Each structure stands twice: as C-alpha cells, then as structure tokens.
Short mmCIF file of C-alpha atoms in Angstrom, two decimals:
data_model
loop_
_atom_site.label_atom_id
_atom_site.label_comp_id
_atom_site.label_asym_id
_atom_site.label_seq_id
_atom_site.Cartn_x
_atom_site.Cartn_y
_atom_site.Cartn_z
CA UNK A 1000 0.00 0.00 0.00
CA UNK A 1001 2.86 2.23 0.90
CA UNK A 1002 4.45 1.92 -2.18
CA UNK A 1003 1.27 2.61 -4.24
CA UNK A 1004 0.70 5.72 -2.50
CA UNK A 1005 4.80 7.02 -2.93
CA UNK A 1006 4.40 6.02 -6.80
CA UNK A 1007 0.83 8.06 -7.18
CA UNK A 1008 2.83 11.16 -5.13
CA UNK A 1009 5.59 10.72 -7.61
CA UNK A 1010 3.27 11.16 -10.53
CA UNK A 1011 1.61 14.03 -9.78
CA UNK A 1012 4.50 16.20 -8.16
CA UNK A 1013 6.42 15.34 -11.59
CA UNK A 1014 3.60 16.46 -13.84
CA UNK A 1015 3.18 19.52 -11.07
CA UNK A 1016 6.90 21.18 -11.24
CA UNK A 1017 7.96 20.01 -15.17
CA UNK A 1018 4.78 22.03 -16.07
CA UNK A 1019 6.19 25.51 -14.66
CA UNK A 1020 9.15 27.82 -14.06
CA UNK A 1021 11.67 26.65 -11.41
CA UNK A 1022 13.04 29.67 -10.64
CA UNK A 1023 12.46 33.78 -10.78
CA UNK A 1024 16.32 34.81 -10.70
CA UNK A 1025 17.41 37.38 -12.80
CA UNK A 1026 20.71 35.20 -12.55
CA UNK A 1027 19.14 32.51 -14.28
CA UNK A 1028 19.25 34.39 -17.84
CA UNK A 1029 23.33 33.60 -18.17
CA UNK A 1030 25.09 30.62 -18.71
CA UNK A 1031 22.82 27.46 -18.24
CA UNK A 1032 20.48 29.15 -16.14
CA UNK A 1033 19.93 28.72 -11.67
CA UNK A 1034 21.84 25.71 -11.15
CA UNK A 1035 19.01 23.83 -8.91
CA UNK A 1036 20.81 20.13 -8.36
CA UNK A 1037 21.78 20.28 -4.53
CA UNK A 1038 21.57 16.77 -3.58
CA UNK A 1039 19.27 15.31 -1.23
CA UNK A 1040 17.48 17.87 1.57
CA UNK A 1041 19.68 15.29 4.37
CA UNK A 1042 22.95 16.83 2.61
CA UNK A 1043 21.34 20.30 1.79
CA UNK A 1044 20.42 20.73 5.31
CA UNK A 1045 23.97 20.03 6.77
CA UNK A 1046 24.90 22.92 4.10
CA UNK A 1047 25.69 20.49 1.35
CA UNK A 1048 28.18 18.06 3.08
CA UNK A 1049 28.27 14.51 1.91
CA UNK A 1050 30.96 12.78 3.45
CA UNK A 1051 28.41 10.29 5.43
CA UNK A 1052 27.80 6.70 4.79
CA UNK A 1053 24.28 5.90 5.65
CA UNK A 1054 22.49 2.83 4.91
CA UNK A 1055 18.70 4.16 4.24
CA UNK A 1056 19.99 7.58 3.26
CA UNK A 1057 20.62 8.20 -0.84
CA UNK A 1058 23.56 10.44 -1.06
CA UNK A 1059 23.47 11.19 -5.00
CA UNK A 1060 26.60 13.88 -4.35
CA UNK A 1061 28.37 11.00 -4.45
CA UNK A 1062 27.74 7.34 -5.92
CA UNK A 1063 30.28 5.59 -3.78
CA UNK A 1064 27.76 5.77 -1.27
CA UNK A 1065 25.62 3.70 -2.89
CA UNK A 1066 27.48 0.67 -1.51
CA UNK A 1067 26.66 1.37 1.85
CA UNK A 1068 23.02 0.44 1.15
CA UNK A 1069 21.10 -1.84 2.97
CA UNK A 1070 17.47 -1.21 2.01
CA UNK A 1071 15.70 -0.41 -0.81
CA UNK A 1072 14.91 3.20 -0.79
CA UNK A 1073 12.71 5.49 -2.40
CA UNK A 1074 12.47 9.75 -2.47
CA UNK A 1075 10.68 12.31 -3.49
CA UNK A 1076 11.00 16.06 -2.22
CA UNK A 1077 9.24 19.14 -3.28
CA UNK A 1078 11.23 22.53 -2.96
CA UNK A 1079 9.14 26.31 -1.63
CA UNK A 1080 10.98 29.48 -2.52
CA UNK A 1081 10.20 32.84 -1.93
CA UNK A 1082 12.31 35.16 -2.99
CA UNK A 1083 13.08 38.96 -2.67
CA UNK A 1084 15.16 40.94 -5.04
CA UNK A 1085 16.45 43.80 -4.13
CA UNK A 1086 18.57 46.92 -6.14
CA UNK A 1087 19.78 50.37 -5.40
CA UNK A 1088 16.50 51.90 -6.14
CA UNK A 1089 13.69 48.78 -6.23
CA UNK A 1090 11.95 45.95 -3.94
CA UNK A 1091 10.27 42.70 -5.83
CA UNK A 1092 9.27 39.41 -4.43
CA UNK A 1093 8.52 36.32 -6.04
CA UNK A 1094 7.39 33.22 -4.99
CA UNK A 1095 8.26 29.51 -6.70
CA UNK A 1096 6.82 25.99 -5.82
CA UNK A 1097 8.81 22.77 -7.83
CA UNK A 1098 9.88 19.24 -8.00
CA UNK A 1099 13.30 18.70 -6.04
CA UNK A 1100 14.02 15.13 -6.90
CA UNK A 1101 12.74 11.15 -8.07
CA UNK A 1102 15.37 8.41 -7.11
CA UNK A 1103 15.54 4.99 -6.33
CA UNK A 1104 18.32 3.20 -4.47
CA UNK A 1105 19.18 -0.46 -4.69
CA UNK A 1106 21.47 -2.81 -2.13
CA UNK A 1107 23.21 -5.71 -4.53
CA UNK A 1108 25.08 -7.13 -1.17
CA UNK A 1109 28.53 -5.62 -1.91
CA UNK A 1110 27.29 -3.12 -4.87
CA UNK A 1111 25.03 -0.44 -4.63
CA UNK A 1112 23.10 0.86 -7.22
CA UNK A 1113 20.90 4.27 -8.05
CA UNK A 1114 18.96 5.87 -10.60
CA UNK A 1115 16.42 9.22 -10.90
CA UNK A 1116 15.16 11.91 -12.24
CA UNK A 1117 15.64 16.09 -10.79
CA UNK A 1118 15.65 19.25 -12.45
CA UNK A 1119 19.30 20.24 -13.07
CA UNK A 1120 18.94 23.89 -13.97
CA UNK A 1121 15.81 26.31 -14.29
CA UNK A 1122 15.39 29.46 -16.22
CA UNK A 1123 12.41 32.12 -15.10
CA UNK A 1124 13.24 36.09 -15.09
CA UNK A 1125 11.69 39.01 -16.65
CA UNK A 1126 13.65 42.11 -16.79
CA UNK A 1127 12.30 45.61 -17.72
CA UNK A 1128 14.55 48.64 -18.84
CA UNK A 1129 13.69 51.85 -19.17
CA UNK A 1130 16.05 54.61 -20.67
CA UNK A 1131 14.19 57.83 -20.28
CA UNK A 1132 16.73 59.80 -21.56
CA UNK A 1133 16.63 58.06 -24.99
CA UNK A 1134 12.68 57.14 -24.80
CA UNK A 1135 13.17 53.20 -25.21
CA UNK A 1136 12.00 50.14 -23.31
CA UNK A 1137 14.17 46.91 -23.37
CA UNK A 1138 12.10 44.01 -21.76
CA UNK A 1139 13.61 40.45 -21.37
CA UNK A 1140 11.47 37.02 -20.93
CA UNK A 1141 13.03 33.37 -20.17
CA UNK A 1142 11.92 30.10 -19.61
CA UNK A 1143 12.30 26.38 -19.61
CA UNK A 1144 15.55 24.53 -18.10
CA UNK A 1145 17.27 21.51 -18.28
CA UNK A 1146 16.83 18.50 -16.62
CA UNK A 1147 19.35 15.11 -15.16
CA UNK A 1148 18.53 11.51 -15.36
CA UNK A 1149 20.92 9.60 -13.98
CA UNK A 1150 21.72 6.16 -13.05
CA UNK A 1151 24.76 4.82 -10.62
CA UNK A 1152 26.29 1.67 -9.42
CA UNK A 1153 28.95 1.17 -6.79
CA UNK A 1154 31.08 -0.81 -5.53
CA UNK A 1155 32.07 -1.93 -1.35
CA UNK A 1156 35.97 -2.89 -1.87
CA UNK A 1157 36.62 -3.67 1.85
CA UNK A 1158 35.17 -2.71 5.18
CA UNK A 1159 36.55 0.65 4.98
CA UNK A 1160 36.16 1.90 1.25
CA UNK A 1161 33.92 2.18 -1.61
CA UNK A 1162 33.76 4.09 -5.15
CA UNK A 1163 31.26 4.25 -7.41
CA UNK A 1164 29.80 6.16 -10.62
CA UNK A 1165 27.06 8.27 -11.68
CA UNK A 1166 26.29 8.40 -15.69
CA UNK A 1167 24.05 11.85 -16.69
CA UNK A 1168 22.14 12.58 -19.61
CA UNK A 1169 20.92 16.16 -19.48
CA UNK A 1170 17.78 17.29 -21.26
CA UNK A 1171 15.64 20.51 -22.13
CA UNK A 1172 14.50 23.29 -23.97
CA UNK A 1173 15.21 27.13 -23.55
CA UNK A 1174 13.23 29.75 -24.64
CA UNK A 1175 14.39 33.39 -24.50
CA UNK A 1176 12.57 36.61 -25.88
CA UNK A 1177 13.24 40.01 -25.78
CA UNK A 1178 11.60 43.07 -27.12
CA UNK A 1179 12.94 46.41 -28.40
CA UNK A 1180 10.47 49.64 -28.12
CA UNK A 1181 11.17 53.46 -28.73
CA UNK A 1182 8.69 56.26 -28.16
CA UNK A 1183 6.46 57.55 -30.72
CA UNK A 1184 7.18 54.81 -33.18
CA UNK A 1185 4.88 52.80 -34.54
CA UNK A 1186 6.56 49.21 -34.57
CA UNK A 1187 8.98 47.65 -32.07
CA UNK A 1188 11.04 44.35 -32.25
CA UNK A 1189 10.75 41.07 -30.98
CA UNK A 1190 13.66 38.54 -30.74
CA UNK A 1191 12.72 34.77 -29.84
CA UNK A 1192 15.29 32.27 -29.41
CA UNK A 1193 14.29 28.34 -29.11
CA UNK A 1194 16.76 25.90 -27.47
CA UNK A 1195 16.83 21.99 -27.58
CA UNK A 1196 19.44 21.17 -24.76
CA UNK A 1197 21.80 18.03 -25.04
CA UNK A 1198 24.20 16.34 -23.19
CA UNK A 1199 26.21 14.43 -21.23
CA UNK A 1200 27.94 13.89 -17.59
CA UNK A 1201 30.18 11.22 -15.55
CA UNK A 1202 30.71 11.64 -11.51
CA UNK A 1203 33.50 9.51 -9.53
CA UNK A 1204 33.86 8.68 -6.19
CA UNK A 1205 35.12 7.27 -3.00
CA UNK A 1206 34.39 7.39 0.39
CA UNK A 1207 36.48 6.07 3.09
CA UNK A 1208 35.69 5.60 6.97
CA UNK A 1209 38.05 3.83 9.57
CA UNK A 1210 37.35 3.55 13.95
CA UNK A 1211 40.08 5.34 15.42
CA UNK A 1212 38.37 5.26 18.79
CA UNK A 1213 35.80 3.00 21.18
CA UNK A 1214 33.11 5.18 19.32
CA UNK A 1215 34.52 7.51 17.19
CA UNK A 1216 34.78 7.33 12.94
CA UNK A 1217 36.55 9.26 10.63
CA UNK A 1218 35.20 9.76 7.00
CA UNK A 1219 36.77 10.85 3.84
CA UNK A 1220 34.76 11.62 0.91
CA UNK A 1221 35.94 12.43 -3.04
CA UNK A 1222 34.26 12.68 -6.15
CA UNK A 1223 35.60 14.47 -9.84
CA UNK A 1224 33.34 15.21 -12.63
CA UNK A 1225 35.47 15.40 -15.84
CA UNK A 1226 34.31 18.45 -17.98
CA UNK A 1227 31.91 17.79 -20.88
CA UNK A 1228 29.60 19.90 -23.34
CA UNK A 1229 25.66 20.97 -23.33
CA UNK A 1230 25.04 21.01 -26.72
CA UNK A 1231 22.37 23.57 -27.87
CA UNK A 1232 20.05 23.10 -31.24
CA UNK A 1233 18.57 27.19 -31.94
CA UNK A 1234 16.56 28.77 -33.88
CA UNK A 1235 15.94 32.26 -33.98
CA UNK A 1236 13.23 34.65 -35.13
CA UNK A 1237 12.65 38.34 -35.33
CA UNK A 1238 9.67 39.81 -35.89
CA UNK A 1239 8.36 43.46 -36.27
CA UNK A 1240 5.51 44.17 -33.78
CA UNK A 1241 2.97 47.24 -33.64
CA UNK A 1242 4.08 49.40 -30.48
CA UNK A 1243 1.46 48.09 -27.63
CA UNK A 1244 4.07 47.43 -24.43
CA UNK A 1245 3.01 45.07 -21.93
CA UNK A 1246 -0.17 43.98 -24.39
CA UNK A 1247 -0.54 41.39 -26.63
CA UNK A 1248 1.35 41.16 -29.58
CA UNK A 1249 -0.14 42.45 -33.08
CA UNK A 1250 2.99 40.59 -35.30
CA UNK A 1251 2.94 42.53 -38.59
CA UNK A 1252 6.21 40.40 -39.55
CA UNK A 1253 8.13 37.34 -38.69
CA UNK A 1254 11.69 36.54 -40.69
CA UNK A 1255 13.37 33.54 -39.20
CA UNK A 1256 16.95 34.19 -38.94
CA UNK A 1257 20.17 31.86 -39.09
CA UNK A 1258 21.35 31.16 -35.95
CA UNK A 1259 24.22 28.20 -35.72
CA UNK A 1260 24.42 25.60 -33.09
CA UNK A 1261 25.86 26.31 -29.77
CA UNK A 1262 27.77 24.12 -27.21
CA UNK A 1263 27.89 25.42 -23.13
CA UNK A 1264 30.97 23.82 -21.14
CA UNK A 1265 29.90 21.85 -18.23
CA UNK A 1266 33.10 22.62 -16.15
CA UNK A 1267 35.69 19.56 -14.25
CA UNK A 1268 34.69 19.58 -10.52
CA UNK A 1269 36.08 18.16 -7.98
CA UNK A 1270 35.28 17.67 -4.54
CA UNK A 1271 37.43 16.47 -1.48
CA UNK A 1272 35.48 16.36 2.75
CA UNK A 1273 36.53 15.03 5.71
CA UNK A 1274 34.58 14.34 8.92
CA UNK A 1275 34.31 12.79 12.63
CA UNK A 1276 31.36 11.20 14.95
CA UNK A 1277 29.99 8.22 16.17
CA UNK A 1278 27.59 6.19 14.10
CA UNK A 1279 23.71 6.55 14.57
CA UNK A 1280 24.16 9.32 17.24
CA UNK A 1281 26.23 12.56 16.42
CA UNK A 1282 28.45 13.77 12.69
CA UNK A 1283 30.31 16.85 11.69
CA UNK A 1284 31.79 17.64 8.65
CA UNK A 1285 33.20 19.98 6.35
CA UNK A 1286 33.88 20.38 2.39
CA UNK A 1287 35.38 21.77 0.16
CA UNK A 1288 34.04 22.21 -4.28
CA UNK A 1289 35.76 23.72 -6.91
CA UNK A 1290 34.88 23.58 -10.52
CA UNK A 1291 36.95 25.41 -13.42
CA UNK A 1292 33.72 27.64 -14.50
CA UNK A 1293 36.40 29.81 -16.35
CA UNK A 1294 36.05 27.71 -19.05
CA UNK A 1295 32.35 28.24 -19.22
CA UNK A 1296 30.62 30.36 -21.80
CA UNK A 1297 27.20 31.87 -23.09
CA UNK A 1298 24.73 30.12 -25.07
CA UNK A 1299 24.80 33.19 -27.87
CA UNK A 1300 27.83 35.31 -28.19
CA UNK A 1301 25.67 39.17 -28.07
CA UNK A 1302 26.04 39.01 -24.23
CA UNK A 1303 28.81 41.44 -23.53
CA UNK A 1304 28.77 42.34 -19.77
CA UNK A 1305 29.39 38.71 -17.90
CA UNK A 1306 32.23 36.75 -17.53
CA UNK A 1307 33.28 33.26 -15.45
CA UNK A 1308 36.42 32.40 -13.13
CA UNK A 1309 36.80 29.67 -10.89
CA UNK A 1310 33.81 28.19 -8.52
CA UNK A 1311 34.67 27.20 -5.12
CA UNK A 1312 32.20 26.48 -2.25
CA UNK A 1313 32.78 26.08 1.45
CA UNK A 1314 30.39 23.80 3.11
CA UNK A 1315 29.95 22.80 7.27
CA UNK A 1316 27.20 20.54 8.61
CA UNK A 1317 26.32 17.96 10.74
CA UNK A 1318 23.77 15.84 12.41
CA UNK A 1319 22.90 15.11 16.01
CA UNK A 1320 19.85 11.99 16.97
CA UNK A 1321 19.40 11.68 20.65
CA UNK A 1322 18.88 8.32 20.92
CA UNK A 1323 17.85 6.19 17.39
CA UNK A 1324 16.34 3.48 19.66
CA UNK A 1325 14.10 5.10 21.88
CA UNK A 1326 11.14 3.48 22.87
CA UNK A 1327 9.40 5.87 24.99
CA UNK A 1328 10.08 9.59 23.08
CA UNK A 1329 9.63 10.20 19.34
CA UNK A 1330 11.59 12.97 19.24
CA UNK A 1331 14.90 11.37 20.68
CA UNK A 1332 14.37 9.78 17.07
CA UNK A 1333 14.28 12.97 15.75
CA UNK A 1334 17.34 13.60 13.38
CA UNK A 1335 18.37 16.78 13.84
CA UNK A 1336 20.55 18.61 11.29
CA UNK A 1337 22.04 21.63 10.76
CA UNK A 1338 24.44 23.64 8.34
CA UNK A 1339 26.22 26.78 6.34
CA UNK A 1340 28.12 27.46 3.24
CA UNK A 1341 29.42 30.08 1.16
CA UNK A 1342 30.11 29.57 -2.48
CA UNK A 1343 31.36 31.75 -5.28
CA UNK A 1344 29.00 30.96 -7.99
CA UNK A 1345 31.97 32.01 -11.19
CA UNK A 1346 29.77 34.28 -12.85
CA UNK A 1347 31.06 37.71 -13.08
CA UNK A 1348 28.92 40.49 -14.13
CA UNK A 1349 29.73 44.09 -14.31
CA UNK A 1350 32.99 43.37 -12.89
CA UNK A 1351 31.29 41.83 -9.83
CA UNK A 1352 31.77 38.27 -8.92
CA UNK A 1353 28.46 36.69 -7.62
CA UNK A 1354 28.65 35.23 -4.26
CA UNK A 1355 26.01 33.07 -2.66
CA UNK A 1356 25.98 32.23 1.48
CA UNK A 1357 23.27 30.46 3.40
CA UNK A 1358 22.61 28.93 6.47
CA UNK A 1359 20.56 25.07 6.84
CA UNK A 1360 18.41 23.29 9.02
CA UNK A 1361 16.45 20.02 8.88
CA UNK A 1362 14.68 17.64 10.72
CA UNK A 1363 14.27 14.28 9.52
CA UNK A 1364 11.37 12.76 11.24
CA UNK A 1365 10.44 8.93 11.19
CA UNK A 1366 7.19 8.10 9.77
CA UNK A 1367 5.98 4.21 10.88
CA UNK A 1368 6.79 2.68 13.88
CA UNK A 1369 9.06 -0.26 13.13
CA UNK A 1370 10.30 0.88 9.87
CA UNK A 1371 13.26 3.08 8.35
CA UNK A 1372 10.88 5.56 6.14
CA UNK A 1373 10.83 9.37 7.62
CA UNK A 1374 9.85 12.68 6.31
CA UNK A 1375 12.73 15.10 5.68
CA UNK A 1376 12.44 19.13 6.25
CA UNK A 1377 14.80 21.11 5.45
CA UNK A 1378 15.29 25.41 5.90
CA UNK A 1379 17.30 27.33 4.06
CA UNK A 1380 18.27 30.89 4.39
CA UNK A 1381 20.46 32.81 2.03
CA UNK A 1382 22.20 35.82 0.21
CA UNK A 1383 23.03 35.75 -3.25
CA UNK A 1384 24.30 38.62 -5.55
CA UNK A 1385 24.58 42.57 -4.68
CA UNK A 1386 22.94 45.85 -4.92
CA UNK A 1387 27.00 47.23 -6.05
CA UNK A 1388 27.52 48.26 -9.94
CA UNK A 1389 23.73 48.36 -10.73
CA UNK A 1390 23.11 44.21 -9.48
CA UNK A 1391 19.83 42.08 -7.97
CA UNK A 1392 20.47 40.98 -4.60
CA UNK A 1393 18.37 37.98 -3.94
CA UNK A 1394 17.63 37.33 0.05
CA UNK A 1395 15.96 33.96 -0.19
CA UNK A 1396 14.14 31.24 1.77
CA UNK A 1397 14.16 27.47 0.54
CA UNK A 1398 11.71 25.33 2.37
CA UNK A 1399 11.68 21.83 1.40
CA UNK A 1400 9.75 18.67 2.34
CA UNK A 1401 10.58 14.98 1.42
CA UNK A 1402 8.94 11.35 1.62
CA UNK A 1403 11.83 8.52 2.01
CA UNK A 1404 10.25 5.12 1.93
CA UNK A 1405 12.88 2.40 2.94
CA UNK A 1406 12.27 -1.51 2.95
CA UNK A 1407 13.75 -4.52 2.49
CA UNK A 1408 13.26 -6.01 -1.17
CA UNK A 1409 13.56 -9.26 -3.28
CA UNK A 1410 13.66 -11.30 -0.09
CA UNK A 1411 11.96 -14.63 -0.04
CA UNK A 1412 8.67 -14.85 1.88
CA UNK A 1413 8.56 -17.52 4.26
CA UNK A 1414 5.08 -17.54 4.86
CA UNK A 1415 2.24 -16.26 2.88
#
C-alpha cells in the first residue's frame, strides 16, 4: 500500500513542477540558467556536506555511497521558494513551488546501485529597462531549463572503502525573448530564441571511513566530474511588432533568422570532505568544491557584460539523533541537522563576482513505527548577488519537504 501511495505522489509532483518555471532569478538568464541540483534535503540541510555513509539515506553527491546500502529506498522532495530581489532603487518578491528530486536506491550485497530523475537547472526572469533619456523600453522574458537523469552503481571494496559512478544525460528546452520599443514609433522588435538542450555527464567517487576510537569514525569523501559539453540546437526569429508594451502582440512580420548551433561547457569539478562522529548518534563535517567555470561560456555570443572564473564552495554541517532506539520519546528519534556554506558561484557580471551564502536546518522525522521511512524538512536561508555596480540581490528562503520510503526487497517470503 505504501508503495502505491509514494508512486501516485511521484506522478503528480512530476507532472506539477515540469509544467512551470523553477526559478524567478534574474541570474538565471546567463550561462545554463539557476543551477538547482543540490543533492538530497539530508545533505542540503547540513549545508551540502556529503561525506556520510548511511544505509537508508541516498547520497546522490556522491555514488560511492551507494554501496553502503542496505534497504531499498525510495524519495521524493518538493522545494518552496520565496524570494526577494532587491537593487539600489527597487523591492520585488517572487514566490516559486517545484519538484526537487525522483530516485531509487538499490542494495546488490557488496554493490550499490541508483537511478532518478531532478531538475538540473531552471530558467524564469523578466527584466524591464527603461532609458528615459533616450525614450526606449528593453524588456527580457526566459523560460524552460534543463533537466538530469541519472543512473549509478557502486562498488564496497573492503570494510573501509567504496567508489562508485554516476552516468548523466541532461535534457531541455530554452526559450528566451526580448523586445525592443522606442517612443512615438509605430513598430517595435521582438527577438525569440528556441533551445533543444543536449548532453552528457560522468561523476566519480570514493568514500572512506576507519574507527580510530571505542566510538569515534573518521570519513573521507571524493568525487571528480570530468568536464563535458551541453550542446544547444537554436533557432531564432525576429519579428516586427505594432508598439502596444506590456499587451498582446499584433505581429505585422516574422523573418526567421540563421542562428548556428551552440555548445555550453559543463566545467571539471572536484570535490574532497573530511569528517568525525559516532555512528547513529552525532556527525560533523566539512567540504570543500571547486569547478573550473572559467572555461564556461554563453549560449549566444551578443552578451557582452558577464564573464566566469573559478567556482569554489565552502560547506559545514552535521547531524545530532538523541537516541535512534528510543522506545518511549519520538523525538529522541528525531534527526536533527544543521548547516552553512558560502560559495562563489563564477559568474562575473559588471565586474562583480556573484557570491552566494546560506545557512541550513532540517529535521528528519520517522514516519511508521518499526520501519526506516521518515519525512525530511529542510530550511534554508540565504544571500546571493549585490545591490553594487547596478546588481539584484536575492535574500531567499528554501523550504523543502521529502517522503523517504525504505524496505527490504527481493527477499523470499517464508510464509504467505
């Protein structure tokens, strides 16, 4: 019955969030758009760390953890953001509900496997400029995004290490449209660009974790992502538009216009944490991401003022259960998590680089008595981008909620 109602859930949150914008960022019109892959809400709400092995817990930062499965386990989680944007002059607020995730773990005794469906990058701003000086109105629309299926097997080498890999193919369609307008003439402009988004990705990793005390672990975690391409199919067309701004379009004219074939960089990334704790009860850890998002570019060439360098993100989180086995107090069951990072994001615009910080929480609460299935929360609360050289700073709240169902599979019934 369980597993009916998780697969009916899946359904209609996945034809709920593909149907509709993932994101309102002005951010999201460069490069590939608001990168929205995270990982789980367990990692998100220790700030992104995934240095744990767990063995009801996906981690899908890194498929080495895969091997550390011991039950079947299925998630779904559904993402809340509200949003304000701020700049020297202006207030906005938006608002965003979407799907976070689909995945399905496996235990194969010493391999693990994985597979699932998420939204890897959203695109959703409209941008209005007005130049009263000259008497013209530039107004920018996007939409659409791209999306990750994956699937992941791993491997348990001894006691104390495993690696595994994830396989990506990324999917989607872009649309982008801006219009041109000038005062008292007749006819503006209209520039629509259509994207059919390609590609694909490989993760690696290994995690490590030895005793070194009656109680006490240490974990290691790695994973590198060699750099690939996004390939882009476009067409373009520009059409010639009676002057009616912010009504609907009288098209007097449409000439479709050449536009060639793009590719995006995905960049190499590489990932290396380290943490301590004692299994089941307490876990701390730390971070540390880079990705060479110098080498990334635009889908079209005609943007002139943004830029990429380096990526690097900081991330600090743990975990803290009072007592997994308590027979008398549901909330000693309680997993309690918490978390921060700070990440340079490599886009540069203006001159500015774009920084994004934010601190996590989470609960993850169990759901039956006698089973491994819980609901996940998780709170995030974060800066991203500044008010400096004519920006959008976005002060944002993420609230997300998740369904793990975990059980034991292709076991031989006894009795019937």
């Amino acid at each position: 019955m369980i597993k009916k109602i998780f697969v009916s859930i899946c359904l209609l949150l996945a034809i709920a969030s593909f149907a509709q914008e993932g994101t309102s960022s002005p951010y999201s019109f460069y490069g590939i758009g608001d990168v929205k892959f995270k990982g789980t809400i367990e990692n998100r709400s220790m700030g992104g760390v995934s240095v744990f092995q767990d063995s009801i817990h996906l981690n899908i930062q890194n498929p080495a953890s895969y091997a550390n499965l011991r039950q079947t386990s299925f998630s779904v989680a559904t993402n809340y953001n509200s949003t304000n944007l701020t700049t020297a002059t202006s207030e906005d607020k938006t608002t965003r509900t979407n799907l976070d995730y689909l995945l399905v773990g496996l235990p194969l005794g010493k391999f693990g496997a994985s597979f699932g469906l998420m939204p890897y990058s959203s695109i959703g701003y409209r941008v209005h400029s007005r130049d009263d000086l000259a008497g013209t109105d530039n107004v920018f629309y996007g939409s659409g995004g791209i999306n990750k299926l994956f699937i992941g097997l791993a491997y348990q080498v001894n006691k104390k290490l495993s690696i595994g890999a994830n396989v990506d193919y990324n999917f989607g369609k872009v649309n982008s449209t801006s219009y041109f307008y000038r005062d008292n003439v007749q006819f503006g402009t209209r520039e629509t660009n259509f994207s059919n988004v390609r590609g694909g990705g490989l993760t690696l990793g290994a995690m490590y974790h030895t005793k070194f005390r009656k109680k006490s672990h240490l974990f290691g975690a790695f994973t590198f992502s060699p750099e690939t391409n996004l390939n882009y199919n476009n067409t373009r067309n520009i059409a010639t538009l009676q002057n009616l701004l912010f009504s609907s379009d009288i098209v007097v004219e449409t000439t479709p216009v050449d536009s060639p074939n793009t590719s995006v960089k995905m960049p190499t990334k590489l990932s290396f944490g380290i943490g301590i704790g004692e299994l089941r009860k307490w876990q701390i850890g730390t971070q540390l991401t880079w990705q060479q998002s110098s080498r990334m570019s635009e889908r079209f060439n005609d943007i002139t003022n943004v830029s990429y360098e380096n990526a690097a993100k900081l991330s600090l989180g743990g975990f803290y259960i009072p007592k997994f086995n308590s027979y008398n107090s549901y909330f000693a069951k309680v997993c309690y998590r918490a978390g921060f990072y700070h990440q340079n994001t490599g886009l540069v615009i203006n001159g500015q680089s774009i920084n994004d910080t934010a601190f996590t929480l989470g609960l993850g609460l169990p759901l039956l008595s006698g089973t491994f299935s819980n609901i996940n929360l998780g709170l995030e609360i974060g800066k991203r981008g500044t008010r400096n050289n004519g920006l959008i700073q976005e002060n944002y709240t993420n609230f997300s909620i998740g369904f793990s169902f975990n059980d034991r599979w292709f076991i031989k019934r006894r009795y019937e």
